[in-house]
C-alpha positions as semicolon CSV with decimal commas, in nm:
position;residue;x (nm);y (nm);z (nm)
1;V;-0,885;1,300;-1,541
2;E;-0,572;1,365;-1,332
3;A;-0,542;1,733;-1,426
4;Y;-0,903;1,847;-1,416
5;T;-1,241;1,684;-1,373
6;A;-1,538;1,916;-1,411
7;G;-1,774;1,888;-1,120
8;A;-1,548;1,684;-0,892
9;A;-1,464;1,979;-0,665
10;E;-1,827;2,088;-0,653
11;F;-1,942;1,735;-0,566
12;S;-1,684;1,703;-0,289
13;L;-1,762;2,046;-0,148
14;S;-2,135;1,972;-0,145
15;Y;-2,073;1,640;0,029
16;A;-1,859;1,812;0,294
17;A;-2,129;2,075;0,348
18;M;-2,390;1,803;0,406
19;H;-2,162;1,619;0,650
20;M;-1,990;1,903;0,839
21;D;-2,007;1,705;1,161
22;K;-1,783;1,433;1,011
23;C;-1,562;1,593;0,747
24;I;-1,407;1,913;0,626
25;P;-1,363;2,027;0,267
26;L;-1,029;1,960;0,102
27;M;-0,906;2,174;-0,183
28;D;-0,623;2,032;-0,391
29;N;-0,468;2,320;-0,580
30;G;-0,316;2,077;-0,828
31;H;-0,655;1,973;-0,965
32;Y;-0,824;2,294;-1,069
33;H;-0,858;2,451;-1,408
34;P;-0,542;2,648;-1,505
35;T;-0,729;2,978;-1,462
36;E;-0,857;2,895;-1,112
37;V;-0,664;2,958;-0,792
38;V;-0,734;2,807;-0,453
39;S;-0,626;3,120;-0,267
40;D;-0,939;3,299;-0,390
41;K;-1,159;3,018;-0,258
42;I;-1,025;3,018;0,100
43;P;-1,232;3,308;0,241
44;A;-1,548;3,184;0,069
45;L;-1,518;2,840;0,227
46;L;-1,422;2,971;0,571
47;A;-1,737;3,184;0,571
48;F;-1,933;2,858;0,595
49;F;-1,696;2,594;0,734
50;P;-1,517;2,612;1,070
51;E;-1,200;2,475;0,908
52;I;-1,069;2,356;0,574
53;A;-0,787;2,139;0,447
54;L;-0,556;2,239;0,167
55;H;-0,364;1,985;-0,035
56;V;-0,085;2,223;-0,129
57;T;0,083;2,092;-0,438
58;R;0,166;2,191;-0,790
59;P;-0,046;2,106;-1,092
60;V;0,055;1,812;-1,307
61;R;0,077;2,038;-1,609
62;W;0,415;2,181;-1,509
63;D;0,768;2,047;-1,532
64;S;0,778;1,855;-1,206
65;D;0,440;1,775;-1,065
66;H;0,352;1,801;-0,700
67;V;0,674;1,933;-0,543
68;I;0,589;2,269;-0,393
69;V;0,777;2,569;-0,525
70;L;0,771;2,922;-0,388
71;N;0,542;3,063;-0,655
72;D;0,271;3,331;-0,665
73;E;-0,011;3,093;-0,572
74;L;0,173;2,955;-0,269
75;L;0,241;3,312;-0,154
76;S;-0,126;3,401;-0,209
77;I;-0,240;3,102;-0,005
78;A;-0,005;3,201;0,279
79;R;-0,115;3,564;0,262
80;E;-0,482;3,468;0,284
81;A;-0,410;3,246;0,583
82;V;-0,212;3,511;0,769
83;A;-0,387;3,835;0,675
84;Y;-0,731;3,710;0,772
85;G;-0,630;3,508;1,077
86;Y;-0,700;3,167;0,923
87;L;-0,386;2,986;1,037
88;D;-0,578;2,794;1,301
89;K;-0,857;2,711;1,055
90;I;-0,649;2,564;0,773
91;R;-0,487;2,222;0,773
92;F;-0,194;2,242;0,535
93;C;-0,129;1,907;0,370
94;L;0,174;1,888;0,145
95;D;0,252;1,668;-0,152
96;Y;0,603;1,551;-0,232
97;F;0,560;1,288;-0,499
98;D;0,781;1,321;-0,802
99;A;0,944;1,011;-0,943
100;S;1,203;1,213;-1,130
101;I;1,380;1,354;-0,822
102;N;1,494;1,236;-0,481
103;R;1,188;1,208;-0,256
104;I;1,373;1,330;0,050
105;A;1,482;1,639;-0,141
106;A;1,123;1,686;-0,262
107;W;1,000;1,667;0,098
108;V;1,259;1,915;0,228
109;I;1,217;2,159;-0,060
110;G;0,838;2,151;-0,038
111;A;0,815;2,187;0,339
112;R;1,067;2,470;0,344
113;N;0,881;2,652;0,066
114;L;0,555;2,646;0,260
115;Q;0,742;2,769;0,568
116;K;0,898;3,048;0,363
117;A;0,562;3,153;0,218
118;L;0,411;3,170;0,567
119;L;0,713;3,364;0,696
120;I;0,685;3,615;0,411
121;A;0,316;3,662;0,489
122;L;0,383;3,698;0,863
123;L;0,649;3,963;0,800
124;E;0,429;4,178;0,579
125;P;0,275;4,496;0,730
126;T;-0,082;4,366;0,715
127;D;-0,213;4,631;0,954
128;L;-0,078;4,911;0,733
129;L;-0,227;4,752;0,421
130;R;-0,561;4,711;0,597
131;K;-0,552;5,075;0,712
132;E;-0,485;5,196;0,357
133;E;-0,759;4,971;0,222
134;N;-1,014;5,090;0,478
135;S;-0,932;5,459;0,416
136;F;-0,965;5,408;0,037
137;D;-0,597;5,499;-0,011
138;F;-0,554;5,261;-0,302
139;S;-0,248;5,444;-0,436
140;G;-0,076;5,406;-0,100
141;R;-0,179;5,043;-0,082
142;L;-0,040;4,976;-0,430
143;A;0,288;5,148;-0,340
144;R;0,312;4,940;-0,023
145;L;0,234;4,616;-0,209
146;E;0,520;4,693;-0,446
147;Q;0,749;4,777;-0,153
148;I;0,664;4,444;0,011
149;K;0,807;4,257;-0,287
150;T;1,157;4,370;-0,193
151;L;1,145;4,319;0,183
152;P;1,447;4,120;0,304
153;W;1,254;3,815;0,425
154;N;1,546;3,592;0,324
155;S;1,760;3,746;0,599
156;V;1,498;3,644;0,854
157;W;1,479;3,296;0,700
158;N;1,857;3,255;0,710
159;Y;1,866;3,372;1,072
160;Y;1,591;3,125;1,162
161;C;1,779;2,837;0,997
162;E;2,102;2,936;1,169
163;S;1,937;2,976;1,512
164;Q;1,772;2,633;1,475
165;N;2,097;2,474;1,357
166;L;1,937;2,392;1,022
167;P;2,122;2,387;0,691
168;D;2,073;2,678;0,453
169;D;1,876;2,654;0,130
170;Y;2,126;2,443;-0,058
171;E;2,342;2,298;0,217
172;F;2,075;2,036;0,295
173;M;2,148;1,875;-0,043
174;K;2,488;1,764;0,088
175;Q;2,314;1,579;0,372
176;I;2,061;1,425;0,133
177;R;2,334;1,308;-0,105
178;R;2,530;1,160;0,186
179;Y;2,213;0,976;0,297
180;E;2,161;0,847;-0,059
181;T;2,513;0,707;-0,064
182;D;2,521;0,572;0,292
183;V;2,168;0,434;0,317
184;L;1,948;0,439;0,007
185;L;2,194;0,291;-0,240
186;K;2,264;-0,001;-0,004
187;R;1,902;-0,118;0,000
């Protein structure tokens, strides 16, 4: 039941549609069939609902359930949110549970990965892609999509971390380990 329950998403979506004045639909990308992706469902739902909630997680069928990694689906979710102007219509809810790793590390890794995915999407030349799409220049669009994969978004991320006095992508582990030793192990 944890990994996939047929009909549960449809029941919940129908309930939300009948009670739009009191609730919004929540899609948990960890509880869909392995061939389904939530990113494809975002525009369909936002055509009918003023806002949606996403429980951004990782399916239980992988190595470490729930902790968000910077994978294709997370990037697709971020791209949908940015490219179509949905950032103010989506409530991003993150999941950090994983009993096999430090929960603080899970929280930091997951939150940073969502931030990275949104940054990558915000840095992409959406207007150029849209122009190529609208002019039926699918070859140009494909070439640009491939070019986007190598954009140096990590330089922008590193600059952001440095300007905010935040540790880099592995440096935070030193702080977490120090906290484990100084606080958690003494409980």
